[in-house]
XYZ file of C-alpha atoms in Angstrom:
352
model
C 175.271 111.658 137.389
C 172.210 110.675 139.451
C 171.574 111.192 143.149
C 172.138 107.553 144.067
C 175.634 107.735 142.548
C 176.331 110.990 144.340
C 175.177 109.581 147.659
C 177.912 107.003 147.427
C 180.512 109.741 147.727
C 180.952 109.384 151.452
C 182.840 106.084 151.050
C 183.075 103.137 153.364
C 185.966 104.667 155.271
C 183.657 107.233 156.842
C 182.101 104.812 159.289
C 184.598 105.635 162.061
C 183.261 108.642 163.952
C 185.678 110.747 165.968
C 184.610 112.093 169.329
C 186.253 115.476 169.783
C 185.524 118.590 171.760
C 181.969 119.841 171.390
C 183.115 123.276 170.309
C 185.301 122.041 167.456
C 184.288 123.020 163.913
C 184.085 120.555 160.987
C 187.481 120.046 159.429
C 186.390 119.866 155.788
C 184.584 122.321 153.562
C 182.143 121.196 150.913
C 183.693 120.003 147.657
C 183.964 122.574 144.916
C 183.498 120.268 141.911
C 180.115 118.501 141.886
C 181.121 116.703 138.673
C 184.164 115.041 140.246
C 184.144 111.213 140.146
C 182.938 109.566 143.324
C 183.490 106.061 144.700
C 180.858 103.321 144.523
C 181.542 101.658 147.857
C 179.192 103.377 150.274
C 176.016 101.328 150.111
C 177.606 98.202 148.630
C 179.832 97.832 151.699
C 177.331 98.687 154.382
C 177.149 96.045 157.101
C 173.949 94.034 157.160
C 171.424 96.104 159.077
C 169.161 94.613 161.703
C 165.639 95.955 161.147
C 163.285 96.494 164.049
C 161.267 93.300 164.113
C 157.790 94.541 164.887
C 156.216 95.004 168.311
C 158.962 93.199 170.208
C 161.456 95.902 169.280
C 159.363 98.834 170.466
C 161.038 101.243 172.823
C 158.214 101.141 175.364
C 154.498 100.531 175.685
C 153.737 104.173 174.800
C 152.085 105.276 171.573
C 155.471 106.006 170.076
C 156.620 106.911 166.587
C 158.282 105.241 163.613
C 160.763 106.865 161.232
C 160.365 105.494 157.706
C 162.979 106.322 155.097
C 166.572 105.954 154.027
C 169.925 107.004 155.481
C 168.761 110.315 156.964
C 165.966 108.608 158.886
C 168.501 105.984 159.953
C 170.787 108.766 161.298
C 173.631 107.558 159.093
C 177.025 109.151 159.920
C 175.424 110.338 163.154
C 178.646 110.680 165.137
C 180.596 112.757 162.652
C 182.408 115.098 162.626
C 182.421 116.669 166.086
C 180.039 115.286 168.652
C 180.590 114.422 172.278
C 178.210 111.487 171.866
C 176.627 109.640 168.969
C 173.132 111.050 168.579
C 170.482 109.334 166.506
C 167.098 110.881 165.869
C 165.012 107.953 167.078
C 167.006 107.454 170.277
C 166.947 111.166 171.101
C 163.198 111.380 170.547
C 162.791 108.430 172.891
C 164.884 110.300 175.476
C 162.611 113.334 175.005
C 159.584 111.226 175.865
C 158.242 109.939 172.533
C 159.348 106.296 172.139
C 160.620 106.031 168.581
C 162.048 103.321 166.364
C 163.069 103.398 162.718
C 162.485 101.277 159.671
C 165.047 103.057 157.554
C 167.942 101.844 155.418
C 170.775 103.619 153.657
C 170.399 103.990 149.901
C 166.719 103.083 149.734
C 164.438 104.786 147.234
C 160.798 105.617 147.759
C 159.266 102.528 146.029
C 161.083 100.149 148.387
C 160.234 102.275 151.434
C 156.587 102.208 150.392
C 156.747 98.420 150.034
C 157.756 97.951 153.689
C 155.148 100.514 154.812
C 152.079 99.394 152.854
C 150.565 95.988 152.197
C 148.790 97.537 149.209
C 152.139 98.088 147.469
C 153.759 94.642 147.658
C 156.940 93.248 146.191
C 156.061 90.805 143.412
C 158.384 87.796 143.097
C 158.453 86.031 139.746
C 157.684 82.406 140.589
C 158.179 81.259 137.010
C 161.903 82.055 137.139
C 164.385 79.186 136.630
C 161.911 76.381 137.045
C 160.236 77.650 140.225
C 156.967 76.372 138.715
C 154.772 78.984 140.382
C 155.261 77.498 143.814
C 156.412 78.751 147.204
C 158.227 75.771 148.754
C 157.163 74.363 152.081
C 160.487 75.202 153.746
C 163.890 76.702 153.050
C 164.771 79.550 150.721
C 163.954 80.493 147.177
C 165.739 83.146 145.083
C 163.644 85.077 142.556
C 163.613 88.291 140.530
C 160.554 90.513 140.792
C 158.021 91.323 138.127
C 157.594 94.942 139.277
C 161.372 95.480 139.578
C 161.003 96.623 143.189
C 163.439 95.126 145.677
C 165.133 96.427 148.826
C 167.851 98.823 147.676
C 170.540 97.446 149.993
C 171.143 94.126 151.713
C 169.419 94.208 155.085
C 168.495 91.509 157.492
C 165.385 89.623 156.515
C 162.294 91.806 156.369
C 159.136 90.344 157.939
C 156.079 89.821 155.776
C 153.664 87.313 154.365
C 153.037 85.418 151.122
C 149.563 83.987 150.676
C 148.962 84.664 154.358
C 151.999 82.654 155.500
C 154.929 84.301 157.342
C 157.785 84.790 154.882
C 160.880 86.931 155.307
C 162.373 88.785 152.356
C 165.914 89.977 151.722
C 167.860 91.460 148.820
C 170.617 89.140 147.595
C 173.308 91.277 145.989
C 175.309 88.408 144.517
C 172.260 87.262 142.558
C 171.781 90.455 140.524
C 169.090 92.157 142.611
C 167.023 89.073 143.217
C 165.183 88.569 146.476
C 165.475 85.693 148.873
C 162.193 84.436 150.339
C 162.435 82.371 153.513
C 159.473 80.733 155.194
C 159.698 81.235 158.935
C 158.054 77.883 159.656
C 157.647 74.759 157.561
C 154.360 73.946 155.899
C 152.860 72.628 152.722
C 154.088 74.119 149.431
C 151.783 76.847 148.122
C 150.914 77.170 144.450
C 150.766 80.874 143.671
C 151.703 81.183 139.998
C 152.413 84.838 139.343
C 149.120 85.967 140.843
C 148.604 88.356 143.737
C 148.598 85.341 146.056
C 152.375 85.187 145.652
C 153.075 88.826 146.426
C 155.218 89.587 149.468
C 153.372 91.985 151.762
C 155.018 93.747 154.678
C 154.250 92.765 158.255
C 155.169 96.231 159.532
C 151.933 97.923 158.470
C 150.031 95.866 161.039
C 152.850 95.714 163.582
C 153.158 99.500 163.786
C 149.496 100.398 163.457
C 148.399 103.199 165.747
C 151.812 104.812 166.031
C 152.908 108.210 164.766
C 154.503 107.776 161.340
C 157.336 110.057 160.229
C 157.902 109.757 156.482
C 161.322 110.919 155.241
C 161.467 109.309 151.847
C 162.473 110.066 148.262
C 165.843 111.805 148.561
C 167.639 108.974 146.759
C 165.314 109.120 143.746
C 164.473 112.812 143.753
C 165.024 112.951 139.990
C 161.638 111.233 139.682
C 159.605 113.995 141.308
C 156.162 112.588 140.510
C 157.197 109.097 141.572
C 158.387 110.401 144.933
C 155.170 112.352 145.442
C 153.040 109.325 144.551
C 154.985 106.982 146.831
C 154.901 109.439 149.715
C 151.168 109.941 149.324
C 150.558 106.190 149.326
C 152.681 105.773 152.468
C 150.848 108.676 154.116
C 147.444 107.229 153.254
C 148.151 104.031 155.227
C 147.436 106.021 158.409
C 146.895 109.578 157.279
C 145.513 110.702 160.617
C 148.834 110.188 162.400
C 151.478 110.714 159.701
C 153.965 113.547 159.214
C 155.737 114.145 155.894
C 159.287 115.445 156.253
C 160.956 117.710 153.703
C 164.474 117.227 152.357
C 167.181 119.695 153.314
C 169.541 120.761 150.538
C 172.991 119.228 150.407
C 175.954 120.884 148.728
C 175.186 118.774 145.652
C 171.649 120.137 145.230
C 172.148 123.700 146.464
C 170.804 126.686 144.546
C 172.256 126.709 141.030
C 172.756 122.949 140.642
C 170.714 120.597 138.459
C 169.287 118.832 141.517
C 167.931 121.967 143.176
C 164.666 122.256 141.200
C 163.721 118.644 141.977
C 164.157 118.964 145.743
C 162.368 122.317 145.623
C 159.435 120.820 143.708
C 159.127 117.902 146.140
C 159.278 120.122 149.213
C 156.781 122.631 147.802
C 154.357 119.843 146.928
C 154.732 118.371 150.408
C 154.048 121.767 152.003
C 150.994 122.432 149.863
C 149.576 118.922 150.264
C 150.113 118.119 153.927
C 149.726 121.490 155.647
C 150.061 121.152 159.406
C 151.406 117.626 158.961
C 154.350 118.868 156.902
C 157.717 119.095 158.674
C 160.254 121.535 157.198
C 163.649 120.056 157.997
C 165.606 123.055 156.695
C 163.535 125.484 158.753
C 164.130 123.293 161.802
C 167.898 123.397 161.299
C 167.760 127.211 161.033
C 165.432 127.580 164.041
C 167.459 129.434 166.678
C 165.409 127.892 169.484
C 167.357 124.675 169.064
C 170.717 126.466 168.899
C 170.364 127.035 172.638
C 170.183 123.334 173.460
C 173.125 122.902 175.887
C 175.131 120.600 173.591
C 174.663 122.929 170.626
C 175.160 126.298 172.315
C 178.997 126.127 172.248
C 178.897 125.975 168.432
C 177.749 129.639 168.353
C 175.656 129.082 165.233
C 174.275 132.630 165.293
C 177.765 134.113 165.198
C 179.028 132.294 162.119
C 180.119 134.454 159.213
C 178.941 132.005 156.550
C 175.274 131.995 157.603
C 174.049 134.535 155.059
C 175.659 132.749 152.110
C 174.433 129.348 153.246
C 170.900 130.665 153.594
C 171.130 132.134 150.079
C 172.169 128.733 148.701
C 169.447 126.953 150.679
C 171.947 125.070 152.861
C 171.621 124.336 156.597
C 174.192 125.681 159.084
C 177.542 124.022 158.400
C 178.166 122.681 161.941
C 175.155 120.382 161.544
C 176.506 118.646 158.429
C 178.720 115.545 158.403
C 182.017 115.634 156.572
C 180.560 113.633 153.681
C 178.201 116.612 153.017
C 175.281 114.229 152.356
C 174.149 113.573 155.922
C 173.604 115.302 159.226
C 176.051 114.784 162.052
C 174.991 114.224 165.654
C 174.286 117.923 166.213
C 172.012 118.029 163.178
C 170.206 114.901 164.330
C 169.772 116.461 167.762
C 168.077 119.500 166.219
C 165.768 117.337 164.095
C 164.820 115.281 167.154
C 163.956 118.386 169.185
C 161.991 119.897 166.309
C 160.061 116.677 165.612
C 159.291 116.344 169.305
C 157.866 119.887 169.299
C 155.918 119.206 166.098
C 154.302 116.047 167.444
C 153.378 117.683 170.730
C 152.063 120.741 168.892
C 149.684 118.466 166.982
C 148.478 117.061 170.304
C 149.696 113.549 169.535
C 151.889 113.187 172.619
């Protein structure tokens, strides 16, 4: 069973977050049978997400930051299981004084995240499919497979980019067997591109977000391909290496010590630490950092007094009160800790 299948275990029903007393403990323990069958509905039934559409969506005129990644960077399941308010990482960092947005989508793997980060790693539509005749039409939509097999991993709103220098939005179309929909944003003459680089779709977000601080939290959904994750992360980092931070992956119950997934996450995190040095962010260390346990909203949880801390540390797991009931994501308290720790990291680097 691969990680993408396991990530679906939270189910579509988990989208309703319950606001209960801040001191309440999560109601459910981690599952005891990692091999148990899991549902397939999670990412297939996600509502269409509205991506941040470039400069117009920025939180303020400050330098700001961008979270790039999948569901963790998108603060998925943020309000569950026991938060007094729904806390997302990007909104909390904005509140702490670093305006932050996110280009992050549930279920995405590192090749697709790289494609929306870097113009040098485009999505390559196949213009010879079904009589397309190597041409981008002058208006309307065209549905195509891709020659490099890279597409957005879930249906999102249309992603801004260009084809042959012309503004063209791209979107995954689930009903068409992982084909992409290309939509010209304004009418013009048809463009003959064949299957050359002229027809590649290149992200508009590299230019739109240039000069910001870039927080890369990518590769958890395809962690079985360790070298692929490392290569994709490096390419995303190199877009603006001077102002990028690479974030490690915390261990879920499904990849704790002793499971088949544990060596892959360990290898990725160790490579990140060794490669990026001061620009490496250790998410697990942040969640165990007692400085953040004294944040007023977290203090009532009494993290330091929990009897399961030693065993969770041994297994490589974060404190249980920071984990959503699906066991794959952080809840609002966990997101609050990550936001505080990222804020401290960025300021420690002198970037804000």
